[in-house]
Amino acid sequence: MSDHARVIGHLIRRTITLDVPRERVWAALTEPELLIQWFGEGFEVSAFEVGGTGRIIYEDFGDFPIEITEIVPLETLAFRWSGIPADELDEYSTHVAFTLTGDDSSSELTVVESGFEKLPGGTRYRRDRLEQNREGWDVELDELAILLEG
């Protein structure tokens, strides 16, 4: 698996190593029926392309709007998201980027969430959001590893 997510300045970073081909990890990042098995309970997107908008749904927490900002098949998926329940993206959004490397036998997936320094609400609020999201990436990426590696 990997170490835990770490806060580095105003961003969160975690890398996990998976004993599955890169194509399987990419599918878990991009196919809604797989995505909801590890990241939220629902996923909707207008179009799976740069500029596509949608939401990640957590039944216990609410809807988290997203906008896809980058897609490089089998390499990079990035989006802005509210990070807190909201109806639309606003000044409380951060940026999440998944970077994938690997081959036919194993993969390395890195997630970086950035933009916390731009959040309104002051230093304490930003630090609380960093810590909450850091904990969230530990949980979510552990669930991804369980899904893909059994």
PDB file of C-alpha atoms in Angstrom:
ATOM      1  CA  MET A   1       0.000   0.000   0.000  1.00  0.00           C
ATOM      2  CA  SER A   2       1.713   3.256   1.082  1.00  0.00           C
ATOM      3  CA  ASP A   3       2.348   5.800   3.722  1.00  0.00           C
ATOM      4  CA  HIS A   4      -0.389   8.115   4.867  1.00  0.00           C
ATOM      5  CA  ALA A   5      -1.335  11.345   3.145  1.00  0.00           C
ATOM      6  CA  ARG A   6       0.855  14.250   4.210  1.00  0.00           C
ATOM      7  CA  VAL A   7       0.248  17.963   4.435  1.00  0.00           C
ATOM      8  CA  ILE A   8       3.102  19.824   2.766  1.00  0.00           C
ATOM      9  CA  GLY A   9       2.636  23.569   3.127  1.00  0.00           C
ATOM     10  CA  HIS A  10      -0.756  24.255   1.614  1.00  0.00           C
ATOM     11  CA  LEU A  11      -1.267  20.964  -0.184  1.00  0.00           C
ATOM     12  CA  ILE A  12      -1.953  17.306   0.512  1.00  0.00           C
ATOM     13  CA  ARG A  13      -0.004  14.510  -1.162  1.00  0.00           C
ATOM     14  CA  ARG A  14      -0.304  10.746  -1.004  1.00  0.00           C
ATOM     15  CA  THR A  15       1.165   8.040  -3.224  1.00  0.00           C
ATOM     16  CA  ILE A  16       0.044   4.429  -3.199  1.00  0.00           C
ATOM     17  CA  THR A  17       1.510   1.451  -4.995  1.00  0.00           C
ATOM     18  CA  LEU A  18      -0.972  -1.109  -6.310  1.00  0.00           C
ATOM     19  CA  ASP A  19      -0.250  -4.586  -7.581  1.00  0.00           C
ATOM     20  CA  VAL A  20      -2.590  -4.184 -10.544  1.00  0.00           C
ATOM     21  CA  PRO A  21      -2.103  -2.914 -14.106  1.00  0.00           C
ATOM     22  CA  ARG A  22      -2.393   0.804 -14.737  1.00  0.00           C
ATOM     23  CA  GLU A  23      -5.505   0.227 -16.883  1.00  0.00           C
ATOM     24  CA  ARG A  24      -7.410  -1.146 -13.858  1.00  0.00           C
ATOM     25  CA  VAL A  25      -6.504   1.874 -11.745  1.00  0.00           C
ATOM     26  CA  TRP A  26      -7.522   4.239 -14.547  1.00  0.00           C
ATOM     27  CA  ALA A  27     -10.875   2.463 -14.815  1.00  0.00           C
ATOM     28  CA  ALA A  28     -11.442   2.913 -11.064  1.00  0.00           C
ATOM     29  CA  LEU A  29     -10.765   6.649 -11.476  1.00  0.00           C
ATOM     30  CA  THR A  30     -12.959   7.181 -14.518  1.00  0.00           C
ATOM     31  CA  GLU A  31     -15.792   4.651 -14.651  1.00  0.00           C
ATOM     32  CA  PRO A  32     -18.703   5.783 -12.441  1.00  0.00           C
ATOM     33  CA  GLU A  33     -19.719   2.236 -11.444  1.00  0.00           C
ATOM     34  CA  LEU A  34     -16.191   1.641 -10.081  1.00  0.00           C
ATOM     35  CA  LEU A  35     -15.623   5.161  -8.779  1.00  0.00           C
ATOM     36  CA  ILE A  36     -18.587   4.953  -6.409  1.00  0.00           C
ATOM     37  CA  GLN A  37     -17.198   1.774  -4.873  1.00  0.00           C
ATOM     38  CA  TRP A  38     -14.362   3.743  -3.291  1.00  0.00           C
ATOM     39  CA  PHE A  39     -15.038   7.488  -3.644  1.00  0.00           C
ATOM     40  CA  GLY A  40     -18.490   8.624  -2.572  1.00  0.00           C
ATOM     41  CA  GLU A  41     -21.828   6.904  -3.007  1.00  0.00           C
ATOM     42  CA  GLY A  42     -22.782   8.626  -6.243  1.00  0.00           C
ATOM     43  CA  PHE A  43     -21.120  10.324  -9.179  1.00  0.00           C
ATOM     44  CA  GLU A  44     -22.622  12.436 -11.947  1.00  0.00           C
ATOM     45  CA  VAL A  45     -20.822  14.330 -14.695  1.00  0.00           C
ATOM     46  CA  SER A  46     -22.174  16.189 -17.729  1.00  0.00           C
ATOM     47  CA  ALA A  47     -19.327  14.894 -19.921  1.00  0.00           C
ATOM     48  CA  PHE A  48     -16.142  13.086 -19.034  1.00  0.00           C
ATOM     49  CA  GLU A  49     -13.935  15.725 -20.650  1.00  0.00           C
ATOM     50  CA  VAL A  50     -12.154  18.932 -19.687  1.00  0.00           C
ATOM     51  CA  GLY A  51     -14.851  21.412 -18.665  1.00  0.00           C
ATOM     52  CA  GLY A  52     -17.318  18.673 -17.737  1.00  0.00           C
ATOM     53  CA  THR A  53     -19.178  19.444 -14.526  1.00  0.00           C
ATOM     54  CA  GLY A  54     -20.944  17.253 -12.048  1.00  0.00           C
ATOM     55  CA  ARG A  55     -20.940  16.150  -8.459  1.00  0.00           C
ATOM     56  CA  ILE A  56     -19.695  13.510  -6.084  1.00  0.00           C
ATOM     57  CA  ILE A  57     -22.422  12.453  -3.688  1.00  0.00           C
ATOM     58  CA  TYR A  58     -21.866  11.369  -0.095  1.00  0.00           C
ATOM     59  CA  GLU A  59     -25.129  10.261   1.502  1.00  0.00           C
ATOM     60  CA  ASP A  60     -24.001  11.292   4.994  1.00  0.00           C
ATOM     61  CA  PHE A  61     -22.386  14.583   3.962  1.00  0.00           C
ATOM     62  CA  GLY A  62     -24.043  15.975   0.820  1.00  0.00           C
ATOM     63  CA  ASP A  63     -23.109  16.875  -2.739  1.00  0.00           C
ATOM     64  CA  PHE A  64     -19.645  18.046  -3.742  1.00  0.00           C
ATOM     65  CA  PRO A  65     -19.628  19.831  -7.126  1.00  0.00           C
ATOM     66  CA  ILE A  66     -16.733  19.181  -9.499  1.00  0.00           C
ATOM     67  CA  GLU A  67     -15.336  20.506 -12.771  1.00  0.00           C
ATOM     68  CA  ILE A  68     -12.856  18.402 -14.734  1.00  0.00           C
ATOM     69  CA  THR A  69      -9.697  20.396 -15.488  1.00  0.00           C
ATOM     70  CA  GLU A  70      -7.386  17.825 -17.095  1.00  0.00           C
ATOM     71  CA  ILE A  71      -7.549  14.352 -18.605  1.00  0.00           C
ATOM     72  CA  VAL A  72      -4.608  12.505 -20.089  1.00  0.00           C
ATOM     73  CA  PRO A  73      -5.768   8.901 -20.525  1.00  0.00           C
ATOM     74  CA  LEU A  74      -3.920   6.443 -18.298  1.00  0.00           C
ATOM     75  CA  GLU A  75      -1.821   9.284 -16.832  1.00  0.00           C
ATOM     76  CA  THR A  76      -3.674  12.237 -15.310  1.00  0.00           C
ATOM     77  CA  LEU A  77      -7.141  13.098 -14.059  1.00  0.00           C
ATOM     78  CA  ALA A  78      -7.685  16.451 -12.371  1.00  0.00           C
ATOM     79  CA  PHE A  79     -10.688  18.410 -11.156  1.00  0.00           C
ATOM     80  CA  ARG A  80     -11.752  21.331  -9.024  1.00  0.00           C
ATOM     81  CA  TRP A  81     -14.183  20.438  -6.278  1.00  0.00           C
ATOM     82  CA  SER A  82     -15.871  22.225  -3.447  1.00  0.00           C
ATOM     83  CA  GLY A  83     -14.356  19.994  -0.773  1.00  0.00           C
ATOM     84  CA  ILE A  84     -17.410  20.882   1.308  1.00  0.00           C
ATOM     85  CA  PRO A  85     -21.071  20.247   0.475  1.00  0.00           C
ATOM     86  CA  ALA A  86     -22.356  22.946  -1.894  1.00  0.00           C
ATOM     87  CA  ASP A  87     -24.706  23.576  -4.814  1.00  0.00           C
ATOM     88  CA  GLU A  88     -21.944  24.892  -7.073  1.00  0.00           C
ATOM     89  CA  LEU A  89     -18.214  25.553  -7.154  1.00  0.00           C
ATOM     90  CA  ASP A  90     -17.242  28.721  -5.347  1.00  0.00           C
ATOM     91  CA  GLU A  91     -14.314  30.307  -3.521  1.00  0.00           C
ATOM     92  CA  TYR A  92     -14.145  27.267  -1.209  1.00  0.00           C
ATOM     93  CA  SER A  93     -13.003  24.937  -3.999  1.00  0.00           C
ATOM     94  CA  THR A  94      -9.643  23.191  -4.184  1.00  0.00           C
ATOM     95  CA  HIS A  95      -7.907  21.290  -6.972  1.00  0.00           C
ATOM     96  CA  VAL A  96      -7.316  17.524  -7.007  1.00  0.00           C
ATOM     97  CA  ALA A  97      -4.894  15.838  -9.419  1.00  0.00           C
ATOM     98  CA  PHE A  98      -4.380  12.094  -9.768  1.00  0.00           C
ATOM     99  CA  THR A  99      -1.174  11.062 -11.534  1.00  0.00           C
ATOM    100  CA  LEU A 100      -0.751   7.442 -12.590  1.00  0.00           C
ATOM    101  CA  THR A 101       2.362   5.557 -13.628  1.00  0.00           C
ATOM    102  CA  GLY A 102       3.051   1.877 -13.984  1.00  0.00           C
ATOM    103  CA  ASP A 103       2.893  -1.090 -16.299  1.00  0.00           C
ATOM    104  CA  ASP A 104       1.076  -4.387 -16.803  1.00  0.00           C
ATOM    105  CA  SER A 105       1.838  -5.637 -13.298  1.00  0.00           C
ATOM    106  CA  SER A 106       1.851  -2.678 -10.889  1.00  0.00           C
ATOM    107  CA  SER A 107       0.878   0.958 -10.666  1.00  0.00           C
ATOM    108  CA  GLU A 108       1.738   4.014  -8.646  1.00  0.00           C
ATOM    109  CA  LEU A 109      -1.014   6.541  -8.022  1.00  0.00           C
ATOM    110  CA  THR A 110      -0.326   9.965  -6.545  1.00  0.00           C
ATOM    111  CA  VAL A 111      -3.053  12.350  -5.448  1.00  0.00           C
ATOM    112  CA  VAL A 112      -2.274  16.005  -4.794  1.00  0.00           C
ATOM    113  CA  GLU A 113      -4.911  18.383  -3.497  1.00  0.00           C
ATOM    114  CA  SER A 114      -3.936  22.055  -3.622  1.00  0.00           C
ATOM    115  CA  GLY A 115      -5.374  25.538  -3.341  1.00  0.00           C
ATOM    116  CA  PHE A 116      -5.997  25.637   0.399  1.00  0.00           C
ATOM    117  CA  GLU A 117      -4.010  28.874   0.748  1.00  0.00           C
ATOM    118  CA  LYS A 118      -6.674  30.662  -1.331  1.00  0.00           C
ATOM    119  CA  LEU A 119      -9.636  29.588   0.791  1.00  0.00           C
ATOM    120  CA  PRO A 120     -11.497  32.330   2.642  1.00  0.00           C
ATOM    121  CA  GLY A 121     -11.952  31.957   6.365  1.00  0.00           C
ATOM    122  CA  GLY A 122      -8.500  32.470   7.780  1.00  0.00           C
ATOM    123  CA  THR A 123      -5.605  30.293   8.831  1.00  0.00           C
ATOM    124  CA  ARG A 124      -7.483  28.123  11.327  1.00  0.00           C
ATOM    125  CA  TYR A 125     -10.192  27.270   8.778  1.00  0.00           C
ATOM    126  CA  ARG A 126      -7.580  26.437   6.125  1.00  0.00           C
ATOM    127  CA  ARG A 127      -5.644  24.203   8.525  1.00  0.00           C
ATOM    128  CA  ASP A 128      -8.851  22.411   9.570  1.00  0.00           C
ATOM    129  CA  ARG A 129      -9.750  21.783   5.922  1.00  0.00           C
ATOM    130  CA  LEU A 130      -6.242  20.524   5.181  1.00  0.00           C
ATOM    131  CA  GLU A 131      -6.414  18.057   8.063  1.00  0.00           C
ATOM    132  CA  GLN A 132      -9.958  16.873   7.244  1.00  0.00           C
ATOM    133  CA  ASN A 133      -9.089  16.295   3.616  1.00  0.00           C
ATOM    134  CA  ARG A 134      -5.777  14.640   4.503  1.00  0.00           C
ATOM    135  CA  GLU A 135      -7.689  12.146   6.627  1.00  0.00           C
ATOM    136  CA  GLY A 136     -10.188  11.744   3.792  1.00  0.00           C
ATOM    137  CA  TRP A 137      -7.481  10.804   1.270  1.00  0.00           C
ATOM    138  CA  ASP A 138      -6.162   8.178   3.672  1.00  0.00           C
ATOM    139  CA  VAL A 139      -9.617   6.597   3.859  1.00  0.00           C
ATOM    140  CA  GLU A 140     -10.483   6.939   0.164  1.00  0.00           C
ATOM    141  CA  LEU A 141      -7.202   5.635  -1.232  1.00  0.00           C
ATOM    142  CA  ASP A 142      -7.204   2.740   1.237  1.00  0.00           C
ATOM    143  CA  GLU A 143     -10.680   1.857  -0.076  1.00  0.00           C
ATOM    144  CA  LEU A 144      -9.360   2.063  -3.648  1.00  0.00           C
ATOM    145  CA  ALA A 145      -6.535  -0.338  -2.789  1.00  0.00           C
ATOM    146  CA  ILE A 146      -8.978  -2.767  -1.184  1.00  0.00           C
ATOM    147  CA  LEU A 147     -11.251  -2.592  -4.225  1.00  0.00           C
ATOM    148  CA  LEU A 148      -8.442  -3.253  -6.709  1.00  0.00           C
ATOM    149  CA  GLU A 149      -6.288  -5.673  -4.746  1.00  0.00           C
ATOM    150  CA  GLY A 150      -9.043  -7.486  -2.865  1.00  0.00           C
TER     151      GLY A 150
END
